[in-house]
Amino acid sequence: MCGIVGYIGEAQAAPILLDGLSRLEYRGYDSAGIAVYDGTDIQVKKATGRLKVLSELTHDGVTMPGTLGIGHTRWATHGAPTDANAHPHYNSTETIAVVHNGIIENYLKVKKRLQDKGYEFQSETDTEVVAHLLDYYYKGEPIEAITKVMLRLEGSYALGIIFRDHPDVLYAVRKDSPLIVGKGAEGNLIASDVPAVLKYTREVYFIQNEEIAVLNKEDISFRNVDGEPIEKEAATIEWDINAAEKGGYEHFMLKEIYEQPKTVRDTLNPRLKDGRIVIEELGMTDEEIRAIQKIHIVACGSAYHTGVTAKYVFEGLARIPVEVDLASEFRYRNPILEEGALVIIISQSGETADSLAALREAKTRGIQTLGIVNVVGSSIAREADKVMYTWAGPEIAVATTKAYSAQLVAQYLLALKFAQVRGTVTDQECEGMIGDLKKLPEQIELLLGSKERIQRFANRYVAARDVFFIGRGIDYAISLEGSLKLKEISYIHSEAYAAGELKHGTISLIEEGTLVAAVATQEALYKKTISNIVEVRTRGAFVMAVTNTGNTEIEKAADYVIYIPQTNRYFTNSLAIIPLQLFSYYVSVGRGCDVDKPRNLAKSVTVE
Ligand code: F6R
């Protein structure tokens, strides 16, 4: 995700901002910028690419005098990674500068209102509306303007703000995006993450939702959304830089597993408006949606697994036939692509060579393409006819978790949108499913809360030789991902099977003590899966089952049961995958593997 640093003190701000931003590089970014008040004006310098470019441009900050400033590393969300879209953003008179993390969900509406009032925009970002909105409400009193802006913004934000007319104050505010304040010996700082301030201080304040921090050289004070003063206690950070980068988690993978409620919320919320699904960036008319005859979902690895789930969801809800292909197969199999087809390419990185080639193949055939992509401005995002972004933020662990979850919900939204337009679900059903989608983030949180139980279970299987994952329908798709997660980070041989397929060969591999993970979240197939559990158990398997709360009957067949909260049958993957991710993670940790960088694997596979 993006990084924020701000400084006010005795020292020159720019070198401190650059240093702070460099401590946030691990979070991933595609452009950077700083704004410094030079005694007369607010100067802004931005650069696309690595922070090094910005450092060279400013001679390591030396050529930007001033002791008040804000800095930002941007991971593109709204608008490509360009200098114009990089932060900080100004108001029109360049008297207010803003850096922002998060997503302003109602930015188009706010932007339109501001444009109607004569405001001109220089970027495609959601952030620029904040600068102009502050300008609109600013009548000489920054706190008043900030609180008014807070009341008008929907979505998530952490903001660092400076006003030319108040050169001895640095303002910061947050909602659903992290922000901390550091109390230094020679000045005070703000940052989106602890590592950025550790060189200067270990004394920090954690800003809570809808709180404002007001920093001077010596003092720090806090206000609530009504502008009233509030008291906060400083905390002392004991972590070292390494642990701080991971937000206190032992590995990026665990941190990213824990980020999933937010990822799912960020991907869903901007598209759920007044009980309806609005996917603005899709740019497809209802007529075009109704004209779709067939969907081809094409992807690699875990992204492909989300496609296997989505096949059930699109077919079940929107009644559109779906074919799912591995991109490396699709590109060479001369697929039959007919008029009325829609090819959906799913990719976290947007750079996977096979997925990109599959996209180009579809385009050459004149077929409409849609990318579901996490990295804004990536090759697939640029080349696909339409793009729907997942808002997972940068994923650092090689094994995907939060991007996978974001890809799933993006496809649920799309399927439900198509179903709504094509009239294959009633308004009432749709409303119920939107309600279920909205509950997913807190249900994921609930599952994450029982990590110790999964950890204890995982510890028993660190020495396993083979593990089998079985399930039917969507449960088979979940099994595919559960199995991949385990093998890629723990190096234990594991395979996923459609549960009914076992007896056609694989069951001969089951022996005394073999671990079989059985996923049984689909009510209609539940009894069938129980029969398969019994089959392997009679041959000596130890069965771990993942099923819905209330399905206690399974306890008679399985040895160990993990329950997931009730949700719509099409959305169970989003919940069932959480314990399987945790299981893989703890097995990998128990075996002493390099969890975040498993052997032989790369995060972005740009070769065939
Ligand atoms: C597995 C994993 C990979 C990716 C695959 C596609 O944990 O991360 O299987 O899902 O390499 O990558 P993207 O989504 O970047 O196209």
XYZ file of C-alpha atoms and ligand atoms in Angstrom:
624
model
C 0.000 0.000 0.000
C 1.047 3.630 -0.202
C 3.356 5.167 2.387
C 3.046 8.500 4.213
C 5.677 10.449 6.109
C 5.471 13.975 7.487
C 7.867 16.084 9.526
C 7.883 19.378 11.416
C 10.873 20.405 13.510
C 14.290 22.069 13.613
C 15.966 20.019 10.903
C 15.603 20.198 7.143
C 12.463 18.213 6.343
C 13.170 16.786 2.871
C 16.065 14.413 3.788
C 14.002 13.114 6.736
C 10.988 12.567 4.452
C 13.103 10.679 1.916
C 14.675 8.571 4.627
C 11.252 7.780 6.125
C 9.853 6.848 2.731
C 12.813 4.547 2.102
C 11.807 2.629 5.278
C 8.400 2.045 3.695
C 9.729 0.814 0.353
C 9.045 -2.809 1.301
C 5.308 -2.026 1.038
C 5.607 -1.578 -2.713
C 5.019 1.619 -4.698
C 5.317 2.962 -8.200
C 5.945 6.699 -7.709
C 6.922 9.067 -4.935
C 6.744 12.726 -4.024
C 7.391 15.294 -1.317
C 6.044 18.738 -0.468
C 8.060 21.180 1.645
C 7.198 24.680 2.830
C 10.243 26.792 1.888
C 9.450 29.904 3.920
C 7.244 31.432 1.225
C 5.541 28.673 -0.750
C 4.885 24.968 -0.726
C 7.277 23.286 -3.168
C 6.366 19.883 -4.577
C 8.646 17.383 -6.337
C 7.414 14.052 -7.696
C 8.904 11.205 -9.684
C 7.555 8.032 -11.217
C 9.533 4.895 -10.414
C 11.914 4.210 -7.565
C 12.519 6.575 -4.682
C 16.095 6.868 -5.961
C 14.789 9.005 -8.844
C 13.195 11.455 -6.410
C 16.348 11.493 -4.278
C 18.443 12.325 -7.349
C 15.980 14.999 -8.430
C 16.264 16.736 -5.055
C 19.926 15.881 -4.326
C 18.835 13.738 -1.417
C 16.473 16.474 -0.327
C 19.207 19.090 0.057
C 17.790 21.335 -2.672
C 14.427 21.570 -0.948
C 14.908 23.848 2.063
C 12.293 24.025 4.814
C 11.463 22.379 8.099
C 7.857 21.378 7.419
C 6.948 18.758 4.835
C 4.977 15.691 3.797
C 6.040 12.762 1.614
C 4.380 9.837 -0.071
C 5.097 6.629 -1.943
C 2.166 5.757 -4.166
C 0.829 2.362 -5.129
C -1.501 3.336 -7.946
C -5.217 2.832 -7.436
C -7.092 5.605 -9.251
C -5.070 6.497 -12.336
C -1.854 5.086 -13.763
C 1.530 5.527 -12.083
C 2.515 8.922 -13.537
C 4.078 12.088 -12.157
C 0.717 13.863 -12.389
C -1.004 11.179 -10.319
C 1.805 10.929 -7.743
C 1.216 12.678 -4.403
C 1.360 15.259 -2.874
C -1.600 16.994 -4.497
C -2.249 20.711 -4.327
C -5.325 22.886 -4.346
C -5.452 25.240 -7.364
C -3.572 28.108 -5.657
C -0.925 25.690 -4.343
C -1.502 26.837 -0.782
C -2.624 23.429 0.523
C -0.803 20.133 -0.085
C -2.104 16.677 0.744
C -0.811 13.099 0.821
C -3.304 10.274 1.129
C -3.490 6.539 1.714
C -6.746 4.657 1.201
C -9.635 4.959 -1.219
C -12.150 7.810 -1.370
C -15.216 5.908 -2.477
C -17.402 8.876 -3.368
C -14.638 10.805 -5.151
C -16.413 10.902 -8.510
C -19.470 12.524 -6.967
C -17.345 15.010 -5.005
C -15.180 15.713 -8.042
C -18.226 16.465 -10.169
C -19.573 18.870 -7.546
C -16.231 20.649 -7.325
C -15.917 20.834 -11.111
C -19.366 22.400 -11.240
C -18.030 25.049 -8.876
C -15.132 25.731 -11.241
C -12.375 23.585 -9.712
C -9.910 22.176 -12.226
C -8.200 18.842 -11.701
C -4.649 17.954 -12.693
C -4.774 14.214 -11.963
C -7.023 11.164 -12.204
C -6.659 10.413 -8.498
C -9.272 10.274 -5.798
C -6.831 12.187 -3.564
C -6.952 15.422 -5.494
C -10.603 15.904 -4.463
C -9.375 16.164 -0.864
C -7.049 19.066 -1.703
C -9.781 20.961 -3.550
C -12.423 20.147 -0.964
C -10.135 21.506 1.764
C -9.702 24.619 -0.343
C -13.462 24.946 -0.673
C -14.061 24.795 3.079
C -10.941 26.673 4.176
C -11.820 30.078 5.562
C -8.619 30.645 7.532
C -9.171 27.888 10.109
C -7.611 24.509 9.077
C -9.342 22.351 11.718
C -12.724 23.631 10.638
C -11.954 22.821 6.988
C -10.570 19.376 7.873
C -13.596 18.363 9.961
C -15.974 19.481 7.220
C -14.014 17.467 4.671
C -14.068 14.412 6.952
C -17.846 14.547 7.082
C -18.066 14.583 3.317
C -15.632 11.815 2.461
C -16.717 8.182 2.194
C -14.161 5.395 2.176
C -10.806 5.100 3.858
C -8.125 7.676 4.336
C -4.968 8.578 6.166
C -4.049 12.145 5.278
C -1.038 14.387 5.864
C -1.894 18.032 5.203
C 0.042 21.302 5.167
C -1.330 24.821 4.718
C 0.930 27.583 3.383
C -0.818 30.039 5.700
C -0.046 27.903 8.764
C 3.623 27.053 8.240
C 4.221 25.958 11.822
C 1.623 23.190 11.867
C 1.414 19.729 10.326
C -2.068 18.154 10.260
C -2.936 14.470 10.031
C -6.202 12.598 10.086
C -7.361 9.044 9.481
C -10.287 6.709 8.911
C -9.775 2.989 8.232
C -6.215 3.495 7.027
C -3.354 3.402 9.524
C -1.538 6.498 10.726
C 0.812 7.124 13.609
C 2.463 10.175 15.149
C 6.048 10.033 16.420
C 7.359 12.379 19.103
C 10.982 13.047 18.251
C 13.696 14.937 20.106
C 14.235 17.381 17.248
C 10.794 17.476 15.752
C 7.628 15.483 15.347
C 6.575 13.093 12.620
C 3.584 11.393 11.089
C 3.759 8.100 9.190
C 1.529 5.406 7.826
C 3.755 2.793 9.444
C 6.118 2.551 12.386
C 9.386 1.788 10.467
C 9.350 5.279 8.943
C 9.876 6.967 12.320
C 12.013 4.439 14.208
C 15.261 6.210 13.347
C 13.991 9.335 15.124
C 11.829 8.058 17.936
C 10.250 5.052 19.598
C 7.554 7.119 21.259
C 4.430 7.012 19.112
C 0.720 7.772 19.253
C -1.682 5.559 17.302
C -4.352 7.732 15.715
C -7.801 6.174 15.887
C -10.578 6.504 13.347
C -11.792 10.045 12.726
C -9.167 11.627 14.950
C -7.063 14.601 13.937
C -3.454 15.127 14.979
C -2.033 18.644 15.140
C 1.767 18.752 15.235
C 4.061 21.710 15.965
C 7.825 21.624 16.400
C 7.446 20.895 20.107
C 3.843 19.940 20.743
C 1.388 17.338 19.565
C -2.342 17.590 20.256
C -5.389 15.659 19.096
C -8.951 16.518 18.165
C -12.074 14.539 17.397
C -14.237 14.934 14.315
C -16.067 17.818 16.023
C -12.753 19.616 16.436
C -12.797 19.121 20.233
C -9.506 18.359 22.037
C -8.915 14.748 23.102
C -6.192 13.120 25.205
C -3.999 10.265 23.943
C -1.285 8.185 25.561
C 1.993 7.577 23.795
C 3.215 3.996 23.370
C 6.817 2.850 23.237
C 7.756 0.686 20.276
C 9.925 -2.241 21.297
C 10.146 -3.943 17.886
C 13.221 -3.767 15.711
C 12.961 -2.408 12.149
C 12.575 -5.872 10.679
C 9.594 -6.759 12.833
C 8.145 -3.287 12.375
C 8.116 -3.706 8.591
C 5.921 -6.698 9.063
C 3.657 -4.749 11.392
C 4.799 -6.971 14.255
C 3.898 -10.193 12.406
C 6.547 -12.840 11.994
C 6.104 -13.026 8.231
C 4.534 -10.985 5.464
C 2.321 -13.947 4.657
C 0.739 -13.866 8.111
C 0.376 -10.099 7.921
C -1.352 -10.451 4.565
C -3.607 -13.230 5.851
C -4.646 -10.787 8.567
C -5.201 -8.002 6.064
C -7.930 -10.000 4.324
C -10.929 -8.469 6.117
C -9.719 -5.070 4.912
C -8.898 -6.300 1.422
C -12.332 -7.834 1.035
C -13.996 -4.711 2.432
C -11.968 -2.423 0.137
C -12.815 -4.496 -2.932
C -16.506 -4.726 -2.063
C -17.456 -1.393 -0.523
C -16.861 1.005 -3.405
C -19.066 -1.220 -5.554
C -22.008 -1.619 -3.176
C -24.175 1.455 -3.373
C -27.676 1.751 -1.911
C -28.363 -1.968 -2.176
C -27.084 -2.127 -5.755
C -23.894 -3.291 -7.393
C -22.163 -0.506 -9.263
C -18.941 -1.372 -11.053
C -18.186 1.981 -12.638
C -14.908 0.990 -14.243
C -16.572 -1.919 -16.028
C -17.988 0.512 -18.587
C -20.408 -2.136 -19.924
C -23.975 -1.162 -20.715
C -26.834 -3.394 -19.575
C -27.314 -4.214 -23.241
C -23.714 -5.444 -23.514
C -24.070 -7.495 -20.334
C -27.247 -9.099 -21.652
C -25.478 -9.915 -24.923
C -22.813 -12.091 -23.258
C -23.212 -15.660 -24.483
C -20.251 -17.298 -22.828
C -17.500 -16.421 -20.356
C -13.934 -17.740 -20.553
C -11.976 -17.269 -17.350
C -8.249 -17.534 -17.932
C -5.505 -17.334 -15.306
C -2.594 -19.131 -13.614
C -2.105 -20.725 -10.196
C -4.234 -19.353 -7.381
C -5.858 -16.850 -9.712
C -6.983 -19.815 -11.803
C -8.433 -21.382 -8.652
C -10.580 -18.303 -8.065
C -11.809 -18.800 -11.622
C -12.774 -22.401 -10.855
C -14.946 -21.073 -8.003
C -16.319 -18.267 -10.150
C -17.505 -20.744 -12.773
C -20.006 -22.081 -10.231
C -21.006 -18.567 -9.227
C -21.473 -17.160 -12.746
C -23.305 -20.235 -13.950
C -25.430 -20.524 -10.810
C -26.383 -16.865 -10.500
C -26.213 -15.357 -13.982
C -26.869 -18.572 -15.942
C -24.015 -17.830 -18.347
C -21.915 -20.836 -19.432
C -18.327 -20.549 -18.234
C -15.133 -22.261 -19.312
C -12.096 -21.936 -17.055
C -8.639 -22.348 -18.529
C -5.086 -22.292 -17.337
C -3.529 -19.467 -19.330
C -0.593 -21.653 -20.397
C -3.078 -24.086 -21.986
C -5.537 -21.583 -23.370
C -2.929 -19.735 -25.404
C -1.914 -22.856 -27.329
C -5.113 -24.869 -27.549
C -6.755 -22.854 -30.305
C -9.878 -22.266 -28.169
C -13.251 -21.795 -29.806
C -14.080 -18.169 -29.142
C -17.341 -17.069 -30.660
C -19.160 -13.797 -30.949
C -20.767 -12.845 -27.669
C -17.896 -14.331 -25.638
C -16.224 -12.431 -22.820
C -12.698 -13.412 -21.826
C -11.856 -12.579 -18.195
C -8.161 -12.614 -17.328
C -7.406 -12.731 -13.623
C -4.031 -11.664 -12.328
C -2.626 -10.113 -9.177
C 0.534 -8.808 -10.793
C -0.969 -8.068 -14.190
C 2.352 -9.222 -15.648
C 2.086 -13.030 -15.731
C 3.459 -13.975 -19.152
C 0.958 -16.735 -19.946
C -2.030 -14.679 -18.809
C -0.853 -11.727 -20.872
C -0.388 -13.963 -23.915
C -3.883 -15.411 -23.413
C -5.277 -11.886 -23.270
C -3.513 -10.970 -26.510
C -4.779 -14.160 -28.138
C -8.381 -13.272 -27.250
C -7.925 -9.725 -28.497
C -6.433 -10.898 -31.787
C -9.579 -12.966 -32.270
C -11.688 -9.846 -31.754
C -13.149 -11.076 -28.447
C -14.044 -8.674 -25.658
C -11.649 -8.855 -22.705
C -11.882 -7.886 -19.072
C -8.921 -7.900 -16.688
C -9.399 -8.460 -12.965
C -6.094 -7.087 -11.834
C -4.452 -5.860 -8.644
C -1.583 -3.771 -9.992
C -2.833 -0.577 -11.586
C -1.082 0.278 -14.826
C 0.310 -3.267 -15.252
C 0.453 -4.824 -18.736
C -2.826 -6.733 -18.388
C -4.574 -3.668 -16.943
C -3.346 -1.570 -19.866
C -4.113 -4.043 -22.615
C -7.484 -5.465 -21.548
C -10.546 -3.736 -23.027
C -12.000 -3.250 -19.550
C -10.409 -3.481 -16.109
C -11.868 -4.198 -12.730
C -9.316 -3.662 -9.986
C -8.979 -5.654 -6.808
C -7.988 -3.346 -3.995
C -5.658 -5.722 -2.157
C -2.648 -3.387 -2.089
C 0.831 -4.757 -2.717
C 1.298 -8.386 -1.810
C 4.813 -9.173 -0.680
C 4.718 -12.847 0.322
C 5.180 -15.003 -2.762
C 2.211 -17.214 -1.839
C -0.917 -15.207 -2.465
C -3.572 -14.842 0.214
C -5.147 -11.405 0.248
C -5.051 -10.964 -3.535
C -6.736 -14.364 -3.872
C -9.508 -13.229 -1.515
C -9.910 -9.968 -3.406
C -10.121 -11.817 -6.744
C -12.868 -14.013 -5.341
C -15.067 -11.168 -4.169
C -14.469 -9.189 -7.362
C -15.900 -12.139 -9.268
C -18.842 -12.529 -6.875
C -19.668 -8.876 -7.532
C -19.399 -9.315 -11.259
C -21.549 -12.459 -11.268
C -24.175 -10.812 -9.115
C -24.140 -7.698 -11.283
C -24.595 -9.808 -14.411
C -27.369 -11.780 -12.699
C -29.117 -8.568 -11.657
C -28.990 -7.129 -15.180
C -30.037 -10.389 -16.836
C -32.864 -10.879 -14.354
C -31.703 -14.311 -13.211
C -31.937 -13.346 -9.537
C -34.779 -11.444 -7.924
C -34.173 -8.097 -6.226
C -34.864 -9.781 -2.923
C -32.309 -12.538 -3.544
C -29.802 -9.948 -4.639
C -30.381 -7.906 -1.496
C -29.842 -11.014 0.632
C -26.597 -11.822 -1.160
C -25.323 -8.249 -0.824
C -26.033 -8.595 2.879
C -23.988 -11.806 2.938
C -21.131 -10.137 1.052
C -21.067 -7.291 3.545
C -20.729 -9.749 6.408
C -17.679 -11.495 4.921
C -15.002 -9.175 6.392
C -16.159 -9.654 9.975
C -16.667 -13.379 9.432
C -13.073 -13.611 8.185
C -11.987 -11.711 11.298
C -13.812 -14.246 13.423
C -11.989 -17.133 11.732
C -8.656 -15.395 12.175
C -9.442 -15.208 15.860
C -9.064 -18.980 16.204
C -5.560 -19.156 14.774
C -4.072 -20.823 17.873
C -6.307 -23.864 17.432
C -5.193 -24.247 13.802
C -1.593 -23.696 14.838
C -1.772 -26.523 17.384
C -3.264 -28.819 14.764
C -0.693 -27.803 12.142
C 2.131 -28.586 14.554
C 1.033 -32.235 14.520
C 1.496 -32.400 10.742
C 4.850 -30.744 10.172
C 6.318 -34.141 9.325
C 3.516 -35.257 6.990
C 4.614 -36.854 3.720
C 1.413 -36.558 1.702
C -1.756 -34.573 2.246
C -4.928 -34.842 0.176
C -7.599 -32.184 -0.143
C -11.058 -33.264 -1.254
C -14.361 -31.555 -1.951
C -17.200 -31.309 -4.445
C -18.329 -28.319 -6.495
C -17.053 -25.091 -4.963
C -15.486 -27.220 -2.236
C -13.300 -28.777 -4.911
C -12.160 -25.300 -5.980
C -11.344 -24.500 -2.339
C -9.408 -27.780 -2.123
C -7.306 -26.824 -5.146
C -6.170 -23.652 -3.411
C -5.743 -25.303 0.003
C -3.496 -27.897 -1.561
C -1.435 -25.375 -3.537
C -0.910 -23.208 -0.456
C 0.382 -26.162 1.526
C 2.752 -27.582 -1.078
C 4.231 -24.292 -2.227
C 5.310 -23.059 1.189
C 5.884 -26.280 3.162
C 7.222 -28.542 0.350
C 4.921 -31.334 1.515
C 3.460 -33.318 -1.343
C -0.214 -32.531 -1.548
C -2.994 -32.983 -4.080
C -6.555 -31.867 -4.501
C -9.277 -34.153 -5.799
C -12.915 -33.831 -6.594
C -14.144 -36.025 -3.736
C -16.107 -38.343 -6.020
C -13.014 -38.994 -8.127
C -10.913 -40.527 -5.342
C -12.086 -44.071 -5.848
C -10.906 -43.966 -9.464
C -7.306 -44.385 -8.493
C -6.070 -42.008 -5.813
C -7.602 -43.865 -2.911
C -4.824 -46.448 -3.264
C -2.445 -43.817 -1.867
C -4.342 -43.526 1.409
C -2.618 -45.346 4.235
C -2.646 -45.344 8.014
C -2.366 -41.754 9.261
C -2.488 -39.978 5.878
C -3.993 -36.529 6.393
C -7.056 -35.808 4.282
C -8.545 -32.314 4.410
C -12.200 -32.551 3.426
C -14.061 -29.386 2.544
C -17.825 -29.678 2.933
C -19.527 -26.294 2.768
C -22.074 -27.076 0.050
C -25.252 -28.218 1.713
C -26.521 -30.097 -1.363
C -23.321 -32.153 -1.597
C -22.699 -32.525 2.073
C -23.897 -36.116 2.474
C -21.945 -37.203 -0.605
C -18.739 -35.735 0.806
C -19.384 -37.444 4.135
C -19.485 -40.755 2.260
C -16.090 -39.942 0.755
C -14.753 -39.036 4.187
C -15.908 -42.422 5.462
C -14.212 -44.147 2.506
C -10.797 -42.670 3.268
C -11.175 -42.980 7.006
C -11.866 -46.688 6.758
C -8.543 -46.955 4.940
C -6.712 -45.289 7.806
C -6.817 -41.591 6.860
C -6.968 -38.907 9.526
C -9.658 -36.491 8.360
C -9.725 -32.778 9.020
C -13.070 -31.371 7.839
C -13.986 -27.779 7.086
C -17.718 -27.217 7.147
C -20.473 -24.751 8.022
C -21.442 -24.000 11.583
C -24.297 -26.279 12.522
C -23.199 -29.283 10.461
C -22.260 -31.150 13.624
C -23.193 -34.472 12.070
C -19.802 -34.436 10.365
C -18.136 -34.979 13.739
C -19.168 -38.638 13.547
C -17.214 -39.103 10.314
C -14.221 -36.754 10.639
C -11.475 -36.695 13.266
C -11.090 -32.933 13.500
C -13.629 -30.304 12.464
C -13.241 -26.607 11.658
C -16.471 -24.654 11.395
C -16.958 -21.586 9.245
C -19.776 -19.067 9.773
C -22.940 -19.355 7.682
C -22.952 -17.487 4.402
C -24.506 -17.847 0.966
C -23.435 -21.130 -0.611
C -21.696 -19.275 -3.457
C -19.436 -17.337 -1.065
C -18.143 -20.110 1.231
C -14.715 -20.140 -0.412
C -13.951 -16.728 1.114
C -14.349 -18.231 4.581
C -13.196 -21.841 4.167
C -9.866 -20.760 2.696
C -8.872 -18.866 5.867
C -8.201 -21.919 8.103
C -6.479 -23.638 5.166
C -4.164 -20.663 4.664
C -3.384 -20.618 8.391
C -2.798 -24.368 8.384
C -0.300 -24.107 5.509
C 1.388 -21.154 7.124
C 1.919 -22.899 10.468
C 3.082 -26.150 8.851
C 5.617 -24.126 6.881
C 6.795 -22.256 9.999
C 6.996 -25.554 11.910
C 9.207 -27.043 9.207
C 11.484 -24.010 9.261
C 10.769 -23.115 5.623
C 11.282 -19.696 4.131
C 7.586 -18.822 4.314
C 7.638 -15.556 2.389
C 10.068 -16.691 -0.301
C 9.597 -20.392 -0.987
C 12.294 -22.059 -3.033
C 12.092 -21.974 -6.847
C 9.174 -19.515 -6.855
C 8.877 -15.880 -7.925
C 6.163 -13.392 -7.098
C 5.645 -12.326 -10.648
C 6.092 -14.977 -13.341
C 7.037 -12.988 -16.421
C 8.454 -15.932 -18.357
C 6.551 -18.738 -20.038
C 0.274 -19.042 -5.499
C 0.495 -17.891 -6.360
C 0.534 -18.136 -7.828
C -0.128 -16.988 -8.586
C 0.096 -17.176 -10.087
C -0.582 -16.079 -10.881
O 0.256 -18.695 -4.151
O 0.662 -16.802 -5.902
O -0.050 -19.340 -8.162
O -1.482 -16.976 -8.272
O 1.458 -17.169 -10.363
O -0.036 -14.828 -10.593
P -0.795 -13.518 -10.964
O -2.058 -13.484 -10.188
O 0.141 -12.407 -10.611
O -1.081 -13.568 -12.446
